[in-house]
């Protein structure tokens, strides 16, 4: 079973207003503890976390990551998926929306 990413203790989990005007928990990627995730795409998640400071200037876009390399930033997830298939076929890759604060609902099995 994959370990859940851990966050450094900071008191209560941050909360954001969702599209329905309700509060929801978020995962703050700036608090990600390197090496804490051992599941599928662990190397790609580490790469995302390591490059977050430079990626947030394009927050809301999608980044394509394979191993330790960023292979592009795209406005739409579908564009990233097309490039991923061209470059890597059906091999696993990480296509991740660039977010400093990610709603927990988007992160199955991860808690803040």
PDB file of N, CA, C and O in Angstrom, residues 58-104:
ATOM      1  N   UNK A  58       2.750  29.875 -13.294  1.00  0.00           N
ATOM      2  CA  UNK A  58       1.796  29.392 -14.298  1.00  0.00           C
ATOM      3  C   UNK A  58       0.647  28.634 -13.621  1.00  0.00           C
ATOM      4  O   UNK A  58       0.066  27.719 -14.201  1.00  0.00           O
ATOM      5  N   UNK A  59       0.322  29.038 -12.393  1.00  0.00           N
ATOM      6  CA  UNK A  59      -0.721  28.357 -11.627  1.00  0.00           C
ATOM      7  C   UNK A  59      -2.009  28.255 -12.442  1.00  0.00           C
ATOM      8  O   UNK A  59      -2.413  29.195 -13.122  1.00  0.00           O
ATOM      9  N   UNK A  60      -2.623  27.084 -12.369  1.00  0.00           N
ATOM     10  CA  UNK A  60      -3.843  26.813 -13.125  1.00  0.00           C
ATOM     11  C   UNK A  60      -3.575  26.049 -14.404  1.00  0.00           C
ATOM     12  O   UNK A  60      -4.460  25.377 -14.923  1.00  0.00           O
ATOM     13  N   UNK A  61      -2.366  26.139 -14.932  1.00  0.00           N
ATOM     14  CA  UNK A  61      -1.980  25.375 -16.116  1.00  0.00           C
ATOM     15  C   UNK A  61      -1.627  23.946 -15.700  1.00  0.00           C
ATOM     16  O   UNK A  61      -1.662  23.614 -14.518  1.00  0.00           O
ATOM     17  N   UNK A  62      -1.251  23.117 -16.668  1.00  0.00           N
ATOM     18  CA  UNK A  62      -0.921  21.718 -16.418  1.00  0.00           C
ATOM     19  C   UNK A  62       0.524  21.456 -16.800  1.00  0.00           C
ATOM     20  O   UNK A  62       0.992  21.904 -17.856  1.00  0.00           O
ATOM     21  N   UNK A  63       1.224  20.715 -15.950  1.00  0.00           N
ATOM     22  CA  UNK A  63       2.614  20.367 -16.210  1.00  0.00           C
ATOM     23  C   UNK A  63       2.686  18.866 -16.512  1.00  0.00           C
ATOM     24  O   UNK A  63       1.965  18.069 -15.913  1.00  0.00           O
ATOM     25  N   UNK A  64       3.541  18.513 -17.462  1.00  0.00           N
ATOM     26  CA  UNK A  64       3.790  17.119 -17.823  1.00  0.00           C
ATOM     27  C   UNK A  64       5.147  16.736 -17.254  1.00  0.00           C
ATOM     28  O   UNK A  64       6.158  17.380 -17.558  1.00  0.00           O
ATOM     29  N   UNK A  65       5.159  15.703 -16.412  1.00  0.00           N
ATOM     30  CA  UNK A  65       6.394  15.269 -15.755  1.00  0.00           C
ATOM     31  C   UNK A  65       6.584  13.782 -15.994  1.00  0.00           C
ATOM     32  O   UNK A  65       5.662  12.980 -15.813  1.00  0.00           O
ATOM     33  N   UNK A  66       7.815  13.424 -16.373  1.00  0.00           N
ATOM     34  CA  UNK A  66       8.226  12.020 -16.492  1.00  0.00           C
ATOM     35  C   UNK A  66       9.559  11.904 -15.787  1.00  0.00           C
ATOM     36  O   UNK A  66      10.525  12.586 -16.147  1.00  0.00           O
ATOM     37  N   UNK A  67       9.611  11.109 -14.735  1.00  0.00           N
ATOM     38  CA  UNK A  67      10.844  10.973 -13.966  1.00  0.00           C
ATOM     39  C   UNK A  67      11.206  12.292 -13.314  1.00  0.00           C
ATOM     40  O   UNK A  67      10.386  12.924 -12.665  1.00  0.00           O
ATOM     41  N   UNK A  68      12.456  12.719 -13.533  1.00  0.00           N
ATOM     42  CA  UNK A  68      12.943  13.980 -12.961  1.00  0.00           C
ATOM     43  C   UNK A  68      12.805  15.167 -13.904  1.00  0.00           C
ATOM     44  O   UNK A  68      13.309  16.245 -13.604  1.00  0.00           O
ATOM     45  N   UNK A  69      12.142  14.979 -15.027  1.00  0.00           N
ATOM     46  CA  UNK A  69      12.111  16.033 -16.049  1.00  0.00           C
ATOM     47  C   UNK A  69      10.714  16.606 -16.263  1.00  0.00           C
ATOM     48  O   UNK A  69       9.723  15.870 -16.309  1.00  0.00           O
ATOM     49  N   UNK A  70      10.669  17.929 -16.407  1.00  0.00           N
ATOM     50  CA  UNK A  70       9.444  18.619 -16.820  1.00  0.00           C
ATOM     51  C   UNK A  70       9.440  18.620 -18.347  1.00  0.00           C
ATOM     52  O   UNK A  70      10.425  18.993 -18.975  1.00  0.00           O
ATOM     53  N   UNK A  71       8.333  18.205 -18.943  1.00  0.00           N
ATOM     54  CA  UNK A  71       8.248  18.110 -20.398  1.00  0.00           C
ATOM     55  C   UNK A  71       7.261  19.099 -20.998  1.00  0.00           C
ATOM     56  O   UNK A  71       6.813  18.906 -22.120  1.00  0.00           O
ATOM     57  N   UNK A  72       6.940  20.143 -20.274  1.00  0.00           N
ATOM     58  CA  UNK A  72       6.099  21.184 -20.821  1.00  0.00           C
ATOM     59  C   UNK A  72       5.008  21.611 -19.873  1.00  0.00           C
ATOM     60  O   UNK A  72       4.625  20.872 -18.959  1.00  0.00           O
ATOM     61  N   UNK A  73       4.535  22.827 -20.106  1.00  0.00           N
ATOM     62  CA  UNK A  73       3.411  23.399 -19.363  1.00  0.00           C
ATOM     63  C   UNK A  73       2.351  23.753 -20.397  1.00  0.00           C
ATOM     64  O   UNK A  73       2.655  24.359 -21.427  1.00  0.00           O
ATOM     65  N   UNK A  74       1.116  23.387 -20.101  1.00  0.00           N
ATOM     66  CA  UNK A  74       0.037  23.498 -21.080  1.00  0.00           C
ATOM     67  C   UNK A  74      -1.179  24.169 -20.451  1.00  0.00           C
ATOM     68  O   UNK A  74      -1.428  24.017 -19.263  1.00  0.00           O
ATOM     69  N   UNK A  75      -1.940  24.876 -21.273  1.00  0.00           N
ATOM     70  CA  UNK A  75      -3.157  25.518 -20.779  1.00  0.00           C
ATOM     71  C   UNK A  75      -4.250  24.511 -20.478  1.00  0.00           C
ATOM     72  O   UNK A  75      -5.047  24.711 -19.570  1.00  0.00           O
ATOM     73  N   UNK A  76      -4.292  23.429 -21.258  1.00  0.00           N
ATOM     74  CA  UNK A  76      -5.356  22.437 -21.095  1.00  0.00           C
ATOM     75  C   UNK A  76      -4.749  21.061 -20.815  1.00  0.00           C
ATOM     76  O   UNK A  76      -3.722  20.701 -21.372  1.00  0.00           O
ATOM     77  N   UNK A  77      -5.412  20.296 -19.976  1.00  0.00           N
ATOM     78  CA  UNK A  77      -4.955  18.952 -19.647  1.00  0.00           C
ATOM     79  C   UNK A  77      -4.878  18.077 -20.898  1.00  0.00           C
ATOM     80  O   UNK A  77      -3.973  17.256 -21.046  1.00  0.00           O
ATOM     81  N   UNK A  78      -5.839  18.259 -21.793  1.00  0.00           N
ATOM     82  CA  UNK A  78      -5.873  17.451 -23.019  1.00  0.00           C
ATOM     83  C   UNK A  78      -4.621  17.664 -23.866  1.00  0.00           C
ATOM     84  O   UNK A  78      -4.119  16.718 -24.481  1.00  0.00           O
ATOM     85  N   UNK A  79      -4.122  18.896 -23.901  1.00  0.00           N
ATOM     86  CA  UNK A  79      -2.882  19.172 -24.647  1.00  0.00           C
ATOM     87  C   UNK A  79      -1.712  18.406 -24.037  1.00  0.00           C
ATOM     88  O   UNK A  79      -0.903  17.819 -24.762  1.00  0.00           O
ATOM     89  N   UNK A  80      -1.627  18.420 -22.719  1.00  0.00           N
ATOM     90  CA  UNK A  80      -0.557  17.693 -22.032  1.00  0.00           C
ATOM     91  C   UNK A  80      -0.662  16.196 -22.311  1.00  0.00           C
ATOM     92  O   UNK A  80       0.354  15.525 -22.528  1.00  0.00           O
ATOM     93  N   UNK A  81      -1.871  15.665 -22.311  1.00  0.00           N
ATOM     94  CA  UNK A  81      -2.074  14.236 -22.560  1.00  0.00           C
ATOM     95  C   UNK A  81      -1.649  13.853 -23.978  1.00  0.00           C
ATOM     96  O   UNK A  81      -1.040  12.794 -24.185  1.00  0.00           O
ATOM     97  N   UNK A  82      -1.945  14.712 -24.942  1.00  0.00           N
ATOM     98  CA  UNK A  82      -1.538  14.436 -26.328  1.00  0.00           C
ATOM     99  C   UNK A  82      -0.022  14.371 -26.444  1.00  0.00           C
ATOM    100  O   UNK A  82       0.532  13.459 -27.066  1.00  0.00           O
ATOM    101  N   UNK A  83       0.668  15.336 -25.846  1.00  0.00           N
ATOM    102  CA  UNK A  83       2.129  15.365 -25.894  1.00  0.00           C
ATOM    103  C   UNK A  83       2.697  14.162 -25.137  1.00  0.00           C
ATOM    104  O   UNK A  83       3.653  13.524 -25.600  1.00  0.00           O
ATOM    105  N   UNK A  84       2.114  13.831 -24.009  1.00  0.00           N
ATOM    106  CA  UNK A  84       2.583  12.677 -23.230  1.00  0.00           C
ATOM    107  C   UNK A  84       2.500  11.399 -24.060  1.00  0.00           C
ATOM    108  O   UNK A  84       3.442  10.597 -24.074  1.00  0.00           O
ATOM    109  N   UNK A  85       1.404  11.221 -24.776  1.00  0.00           N
ATOM    110  CA  UNK A  85       1.255  10.021 -25.599  1.00  0.00           C
ATOM    111  C   UNK A  85       2.262  10.020 -26.747  1.00  0.00           C
ATOM    112  O   UNK A  85       2.849   8.986 -27.059  1.00  0.00           O
ATOM    113  N   UNK A  86       2.494  11.173 -27.358  1.00  0.00           N
ATOM    114  CA  UNK A  86       3.481  11.259 -28.441  1.00  0.00           C
ATOM    115  C   UNK A  86       4.885  10.920 -27.954  1.00  0.00           C
ATOM    116  O   UNK A  86       5.642  10.234 -28.636  1.00  0.00           O
ATOM    117  N   UNK A  87       5.232  11.421 -26.764  1.00  0.00           N
ATOM    118  CA  UNK A  87       6.585  11.217 -26.238  1.00  0.00           C
ATOM    119  C   UNK A  87       6.791   9.853 -25.574  1.00  0.00           C
ATOM    120  O   UNK A  87       7.863   9.258 -25.695  1.00  0.00           O
ATOM    121  N   UNK A  88       5.774   9.361 -24.858  1.00  0.00           N
ATOM    122  CA  UNK A  88       5.969   8.201 -23.993  1.00  0.00           C
ATOM    123  C   UNK A  88       5.010   7.045 -24.247  1.00  0.00           C
ATOM    124  O   UNK A  88       5.053   6.047 -23.528  1.00  0.00           O
ATOM    125  N   UNK A  89       4.139   7.180 -25.247  1.00  0.00           N
ATOM    126  CA  UNK A  89       3.171   6.125 -25.490  1.00  0.00           C
ATOM    127  C   UNK A  89       2.280   5.934 -24.274  1.00  0.00           C
ATOM    128  O   UNK A  89       1.774   6.899 -23.713  1.00  0.00           O
ATOM    129  N   UNK A  90       2.136   4.699 -23.853  1.00  0.00           N
ATOM    130  CA  UNK A  90       1.254   4.404 -22.717  1.00  0.00           C
ATOM    131  C   UNK A  90       1.997   4.299 -21.391  1.00  0.00           C
ATOM    132  O   UNK A  90       1.434   3.857 -20.387  1.00  0.00           O
ATOM    133  N   UNK A  91       3.261   4.709 -21.358  1.00  0.00           N
ATOM    134  CA  UNK A  91       4.025   4.680 -20.105  1.00  0.00           C
ATOM    135  C   UNK A  91       3.430   5.671 -19.114  1.00  0.00           C
ATOM    136  O   UNK A  91       2.898   6.715 -19.508  1.00  0.00           O
ATOM    137  N   UNK A  92       3.508   5.371 -17.835  1.00  0.00           N
ATOM    138  CA  UNK A  92       2.950   6.286 -16.833  1.00  0.00           C
ATOM    139  C   UNK A  92       3.706   7.613 -16.775  1.00  0.00           C
ATOM    140  O   UNK A  92       4.935   7.638 -16.828  1.00  0.00           O
ATOM    141  N   UNK A  93       2.953   8.684 -16.694  1.00  0.00           N
ATOM    142  CA  UNK A  93       3.485  10.038 -16.546  1.00  0.00           C
ATOM    143  C   UNK A  93       2.592  10.774 -15.555  1.00  0.00           C
ATOM    144  O   UNK A  93       1.482  10.321 -15.261  1.00  0.00           O
ATOM    145  N   UNK A  94       3.062  11.908 -15.071  1.00  0.00           N
ATOM    146  CA  UNK A  94       2.230  12.751 -14.214  1.00  0.00           C
ATOM    147  C   UNK A  94       1.826  13.983 -14.998  1.00  0.00           C
ATOM    148  O   UNK A  94       2.675  14.720 -15.498  1.00  0.00           O
ATOM    149  N   UNK A  95       0.527  14.178 -15.139  1.00  0.00           N
ATOM    150  CA  UNK A  95      -0.025  15.413 -15.681  1.00  0.00           C
ATOM    151  C   UNK A  95      -0.756  16.045 -14.510  1.00  0.00           C
ATOM    152  O   UNK A  95      -1.735  15.502 -14.001  1.00  0.00           O
ATOM    153  N   UNK A  96      -0.237  17.162 -14.047  1.00  0.00           N
ATOM    154  CA  UNK A  96      -0.712  17.757 -12.795  1.00  0.00           C
ATOM    155  C   UNK A  96      -1.056  19.217 -13.000  1.00  0.00           C
ATOM    156  O   UNK A  96      -0.269  19.960 -13.573  1.00  0.00           O
ATOM    157  N   UNK A  97      -2.245  19.604 -12.539  1.00  0.00           N
ATOM    158  CA  UNK A  97      -2.577  21.024 -12.552  1.00  0.00           C
ATOM    159  C   UNK A  97      -1.678  21.716 -11.533  1.00  0.00           C
ATOM    160  O   UNK A  97      -1.487  21.226 -10.419  1.00  0.00           O
ATOM    161  N   UNK A  98      -1.112  22.826 -11.921  1.00  0.00           N
ATOM    162  CA  UNK A  98      -0.199  23.563 -11.062  1.00  0.00           C
ATOM    163  C   UNK A  98      -1.020  24.353 -10.050  1.00  0.00           C
ATOM    164  O   UNK A  98      -1.722  25.292 -10.405  1.00  0.00           O
ATOM    165  N   UNK A  99      -0.940  23.915  -8.796  1.00  0.00           N
ATOM    166  CA  UNK A  99      -1.671  24.547  -7.704  1.00  0.00           C
ATOM    167  C   UNK A  99      -0.803  24.535  -6.463  1.00  0.00           C
ATOM    168  O   UNK A  99      -0.263  23.492  -6.098  1.00  0.00           O
ATOM    169  N   UNK A 100      -0.678  25.657  -5.822  1.00  0.00           N
ATOM    170  CA  UNK A 100       0.024  25.698  -4.536  1.00  0.00           C
ATOM    171  C   UNK A 100      -0.881  25.098  -3.457  1.00  0.00           C
ATOM    172  O   UNK A 100      -0.447  24.333  -2.619  1.00  0.00           O
ATOM    173  N   UNK A 101      -2.166  25.459  -3.488  1.00  0.00           N
ATOM    174  CA  UNK A 101      -3.160  24.918  -2.563  1.00  0.00           C
ATOM    175  C   UNK A 101      -4.125  24.063  -3.362  1.00  0.00           C
ATOM    176  O   UNK A 101      -4.852  24.578  -4.210  1.00  0.00           O
ATOM    177  N   UNK A 102      -4.135  22.759  -3.108  1.00  0.00           N
ATOM    178  CA  UNK A 102      -4.959  21.836  -3.877  1.00  0.00           C
ATOM    179  C   UNK A 102      -6.083  21.306  -3.012  1.00  0.00           C
ATOM    180  O   UNK A 102      -5.833  20.780  -1.925  1.00  0.00           O
ATOM    181  N   UNK A 103      -7.344  21.449  -3.465  1.00  0.00           N
ATOM    182  CA  UNK A 103      -8.455  20.887  -2.695  1.00  0.00           C
ATOM    183  C   UNK A 103      -8.240  19.404  -2.431  1.00  0.00           C
ATOM    184  O   UNK A 103      -7.849  18.656  -3.320  1.00  0.00           O
ATOM    185  N   UNK A 104      -8.456  18.979  -1.209  1.00  0.00           N
ATOM    186  CA  UNK A 104      -8.234  17.588  -0.827  1.00  0.00           C
ATOM    187  C   UNK A 104      -9.132  16.651  -1.615  1.00  0.00           C
ATOM    188  O   UNK A 104      -8.747  15.537  -1.929  1.00  0.00           O
TER     189      UNK A 104
END
